[in-house]
XYZ file of C-alpha atoms in Angstrom:
121
model
C 5.610 -1.485 4.567
C 2.251 -0.197 5.601
C -0.012 1.497 3.121
C -2.551 4.185 3.865
C -6.150 3.652 2.789
C -5.827 5.566 -0.477
C -2.470 3.952 -1.259
C -4.011 0.523 -0.680
C -7.030 1.326 -2.880
C -4.771 2.522 -5.675
C -2.590 -0.586 -5.432
C -5.706 -2.795 -5.545
C -6.789 -1.026 -8.741
C -3.346 -1.500 -10.305
C -3.160 -5.168 -9.275
C -6.555 -5.680 -10.931
C -5.277 -4.110 -14.172
C -1.748 -5.448 -14.810
C -1.691 -3.782 -18.236
C -1.500 -0.446 -16.392
C -3.698 2.585 -15.906
C -3.595 6.323 -16.389
C -4.060 8.412 -13.235
C -7.478 9.569 -14.449
C -8.587 5.945 -14.901
C -7.390 5.103 -11.395
C -9.352 8.036 -9.952
C -12.507 6.919 -11.772
C -12.476 3.356 -10.395
C -11.887 4.308 -6.760
C -15.029 4.308 -4.604
C -13.966 7.510 -2.819
C -13.647 9.349 -6.187
C -10.569 11.417 -5.226
C -9.354 14.234 -7.445
C -6.940 13.209 -10.185
C -4.303 15.488 -8.646
C -4.608 13.573 -5.364
C -4.233 10.266 -7.189
C -1.172 11.615 -9.035
C 0.424 12.640 -5.741
C -0.113 9.176 -4.287
C 1.109 7.465 -7.476
C 4.328 9.498 -7.331
C 4.754 8.477 -3.685
C 4.129 4.794 -4.543
C 6.630 5.069 -7.405
C 9.189 6.422 -4.939
C 8.537 3.448 -2.658
C 9.226 1.101 -5.563
C 5.684 -0.278 -5.625
C 4.647 1.304 -8.928
C 6.388 1.689 -12.293
C 5.645 4.691 -14.478
C 6.136 5.017 -18.215
C 5.377 7.877 -20.527
C 2.422 7.376 -22.838
C 1.921 10.451 -24.983
C 1.441 13.406 -22.650
C 0.417 11.223 -19.706
C 2.009 8.419 -17.720
C 0.903 4.813 -17.539
C 1.203 3.341 -14.050
C 1.666 -0.363 -13.293
C 2.142 -2.261 -10.057
C 5.808 -3.227 -9.743
C 4.858 -6.693 -8.500
C 1.832 -8.824 -7.844
C -0.285 -8.632 -4.711
C 0.954 -11.953 -3.322
C 4.580 -10.790 -3.529
C 3.677 -7.560 -1.745
C 1.886 -9.417 1.060
C 4.836 -11.805 1.424
C 7.199 -8.832 1.754
C 4.956 -7.218 4.385
C 4.969 -10.455 6.395
C 8.757 -10.775 6.104
C 9.236 -7.167 7.195
C 6.935 -7.730 10.189
C 9.041 -10.712 11.256
C 12.189 -8.595 10.912
C 10.686 -6.221 13.494
C 9.980 -8.983 16.032
C 11.988 -8.831 19.225
C 11.675 -12.582 19.774
C 11.168 -14.264 16.412
C 10.091 -17.643 17.803
C 7.461 -16.095 20.079
C 6.160 -13.865 17.285
C 5.797 -16.828 14.918
C 4.089 -18.944 17.591
C 1.626 -16.159 18.373
C 0.913 -15.621 14.689
C 0.338 -19.325 14.079
C -2.035 -19.374 17.055
C -4.261 -16.812 15.322
C -4.644 -18.414 11.892
C -7.428 -20.626 10.572
C -6.843 -24.344 9.992
C -6.698 -23.614 6.242
C -3.910 -21.075 6.708
C -2.066 -23.443 9.061
C -2.257 -26.159 6.391
C -0.950 -23.728 3.751
C 1.958 -22.825 6.047
C 2.764 -26.520 6.587
C 2.628 -27.187 2.845
C 4.881 -24.213 2.101
C 7.455 -25.304 4.687
C 7.424 -28.893 3.435
C 7.851 -27.659 -0.121
C 10.812 -25.572 0.950
C 12.525 -27.995 3.336
C 11.195 -31.351 2.132
C 8.913 -33.673 4.110
C 9.681 -34.102 7.797
C 10.003 -37.621 9.164
C 6.954 -38.755 11.112
C 7.449 -39.482 14.802
C 5.927 -42.746 16.031
C-alpha cells in the first residue's frame, strides 16, 4: 500500500507517539502545517485503510497507528512481492540493490526462519 506524502507524514507522527494524538496535535507537528480539517480528512482515510485506530475522547477523537512502522514496511514489501510477475527475478533484482548490511539482515532473518543452512565444502 502506497502512502501519499501527507499520509506518510501523519503516519510518522503517529508512530512517534504510540499513546495517540488528537488531529489538532498532528497538524501542529507536521512541517507543512496543514489545516486541521485537511488532517482530519486524511486521518479518516487512513482509518478506512486500517492503518489508524480512532477512539472518542470527550468531543474529539484520539488517533493511534494500528501497528508499528516495521510491521507496515514488512507489509509493503510483501505486497510488492505479490505484484511481481516473476518472483525469483524480482527477489534477485532487489537483493542486487541492497547494501551489505541489508543483505546480512536478510540472511539472518532467513536463517532464523528456516534454520542454518549446511555449508558447502
